[in-house]
């Protein structure tokens, strides 16, 4: 019985961060800025690098170059370099851009990483049919915070 209680407490403690995340539909944009943390937790720059350089996650380096990450192979150059981005944008502006760049740059081809409605996603399993039910955002609120934390380290 004690083991069951311990497992239940551990499970609940691991789920707690997800419960405190702001839902994508409830994010408040003000002139492209998102002032409040999406997760209620500080971001981790090391995890931000992982999100930005992992193809199955944010994969920011598919479009952006980052001189501070010379080990990235074949970085993209179709979007602005991220060098010095922390000198150009505030934390709230960066959070808004990563969550949904279209709120700042109308017509941007950058994906909305924290959006779940208002667009058509490709079919499930290459079937050509839209998947059933709600889909999660591309990144979690905490992953957005991690990316923003790393971006804030990129100064000239």
Tab-separated table of C-alpha atoms in Angstrom, residues 41-151:
chain	number	residue	atom	x	y	z
A	41	UNK	CA	8.628	28.132	-14.385
A	42	UNK	CA	11.917	29.699	-15.466
A	43	UNK	CA	13.389	28.452	-18.716
A	44	UNK	CA	16.545	26.344	-18.933
A	45	UNK	CA	18.927	27.567	-21.674
A	46	UNK	CA	20.530	24.101	-22.047
A	47	UNK	CA	17.119	22.564	-22.736
A	48	UNK	CA	16.443	25.477	-25.092
A	49	UNK	CA	19.463	24.483	-27.183
A	50	UNK	CA	18.145	20.921	-27.338
A	51	UNK	CA	14.719	22.106	-28.510
A	52	UNK	CA	16.244	24.452	-31.079
A	53	UNK	CA	18.586	21.825	-32.553
A	54	UNK	CA	16.359	18.726	-32.498
A	55	UNK	CA	14.464	18.057	-35.712
A	56	UNK	CA	11.507	16.449	-33.915
A	57	UNK	CA	11.108	19.490	-31.645
A	58	UNK	CA	11.609	23.150	-32.572
A	59	UNK	CA	14.389	22.648	-35.126
A	60	UNK	CA	15.031	26.407	-35.257
A	61	UNK	CA	18.392	25.769	-36.908
A	62	UNK	CA	16.648	24.477	-40.026
A	63	UNK	CA	15.977	28.141	-40.889
A	64	UNK	CA	18.221	30.242	-38.592
A	65	UNK	CA	21.987	30.379	-38.134
A	66	UNK	CA	23.444	30.747	-34.649
A	67	UNK	CA	27.185	31.500	-34.469
A	68	UNK	CA	27.238	30.361	-30.818
A	69	UNK	CA	26.368	26.832	-32.012
A	70	UNK	CA	29.106	26.075	-34.573
A	71	UNK	CA	28.603	22.315	-34.172
A	72	UNK	CA	25.180	22.499	-35.860
A	73	UNK	CA	25.500	20.899	-39.270
A	74	UNK	CA	23.800	22.518	-42.239
A	75	UNK	CA	22.049	25.419	-40.500
A	76	UNK	CA	19.418	27.188	-42.555
A	77	UNK	CA	19.772	30.676	-43.881
A	78	UNK	CA	16.235	31.487	-45.001
A	79	UNK	CA	15.444	33.319	-41.761
A	80	UNK	CA	17.422	35.995	-39.915
A	81	UNK	CA	20.498	34.904	-37.915
A	82	UNK	CA	19.747	34.686	-34.196
A	83	UNK	CA	23.068	36.230	-33.158
A	84	UNK	CA	22.379	39.239	-30.911
A	85	UNK	CA	18.634	38.535	-30.754
A	86	UNK	CA	18.596	39.367	-27.022
A	87	UNK	CA	19.783	42.882	-27.849
A	88	UNK	CA	16.948	43.400	-30.346
A	89	UNK	CA	13.972	41.874	-28.523
A	90	UNK	CA	12.743	41.749	-24.929
A	91	UNK	CA	11.868	38.523	-23.149
A	92	UNK	CA	8.144	39.151	-23.721
A	93	UNK	CA	8.731	39.852	-27.416
A	94	UNK	CA	10.833	36.706	-27.841
A	95	UNK	CA	8.179	34.628	-26.046
A	96	UNK	CA	5.533	36.005	-28.408
A	97	UNK	CA	7.665	35.390	-31.500
A	98	UNK	CA	8.438	31.786	-30.540
A	99	UNK	CA	4.856	31.043	-29.490
A	100	UNK	CA	3.351	32.531	-32.671
A	101	UNK	CA	5.539	34.728	-34.867
A	102	UNK	CA	2.555	35.735	-36.975
A	103	UNK	CA	1.359	37.918	-34.090
A	104	UNK	CA	4.476	40.073	-34.628
A	105	UNK	CA	5.343	39.465	-38.281
A	106	UNK	CA	2.213	39.194	-40.400
A	107	UNK	CA	2.798	36.665	-43.163
A	108	UNK	CA	5.830	35.059	-41.490
A	109	UNK	CA	6.542	31.503	-42.593
A	110	UNK	CA	7.797	30.648	-39.095
A	111	UNK	CA	5.579	27.983	-37.522
A	112	UNK	CA	3.324	28.897	-34.631
A	113	UNK	CA	4.890	26.632	-32.021
A	114	UNK	CA	2.192	27.198	-29.370
A	115	UNK	CA	-1.068	27.184	-31.280
A	116	UNK	CA	-3.740	24.506	-31.581
A	117	UNK	CA	-6.497	26.062	-33.672
A	118	UNK	CA	-7.168	28.249	-36.660
A	119	UNK	CA	-5.205	26.253	-39.224
A	120	UNK	CA	-5.268	22.948	-41.076
A	121	UNK	CA	-2.632	20.388	-40.210
A	122	UNK	CA	-1.600	17.562	-42.543
A	123	UNK	CA	-3.473	14.299	-42.356
A	124	UNK	CA	-2.672	11.613	-39.836
A	125	UNK	CA	-0.218	9.001	-41.078
A	126	UNK	CA	-0.017	10.570	-44.550
A	127	UNK	CA	-3.628	9.565	-45.140
A	128	UNK	CA	-4.619	12.953	-46.519
A	129	UNK	CA	-7.395	13.126	-43.924
A	130	UNK	CA	-7.263	15.505	-41.003
A	131	UNK	CA	-6.592	13.680	-37.740
A	132	UNK	CA	-9.457	13.207	-35.319
A	133	UNK	CA	-9.574	15.260	-32.127
A	134	UNK	CA	-7.445	18.088	-30.835
A	135	UNK	CA	-3.755	18.112	-31.550
A	136	UNK	CA	-1.177	19.359	-29.071
A	137	UNK	CA	0.959	22.406	-29.850
A	138	UNK	CA	4.304	21.721	-31.509
A	139	UNK	CA	6.135	22.727	-28.302
A	140	UNK	CA	5.002	22.746	-24.684
A	141	UNK	CA	4.875	25.954	-22.693
A	142	UNK	CA	8.022	24.889	-20.837
A	143	UNK	CA	9.865	24.206	-24.077
A	144	UNK	CA	8.948	27.719	-25.243
A	145	UNK	CA	10.335	29.095	-21.957
A	146	UNK	CA	13.533	27.060	-22.439
A	147	UNK	CA	14.017	28.421	-25.978
A	148	UNK	CA	13.416	31.978	-24.759
A	149	UNK	CA	15.933	31.464	-21.934
A	150	UNK	CA	18.571	30.407	-24.468
A	151	UNK	CA	17.711	33.233	-26.869
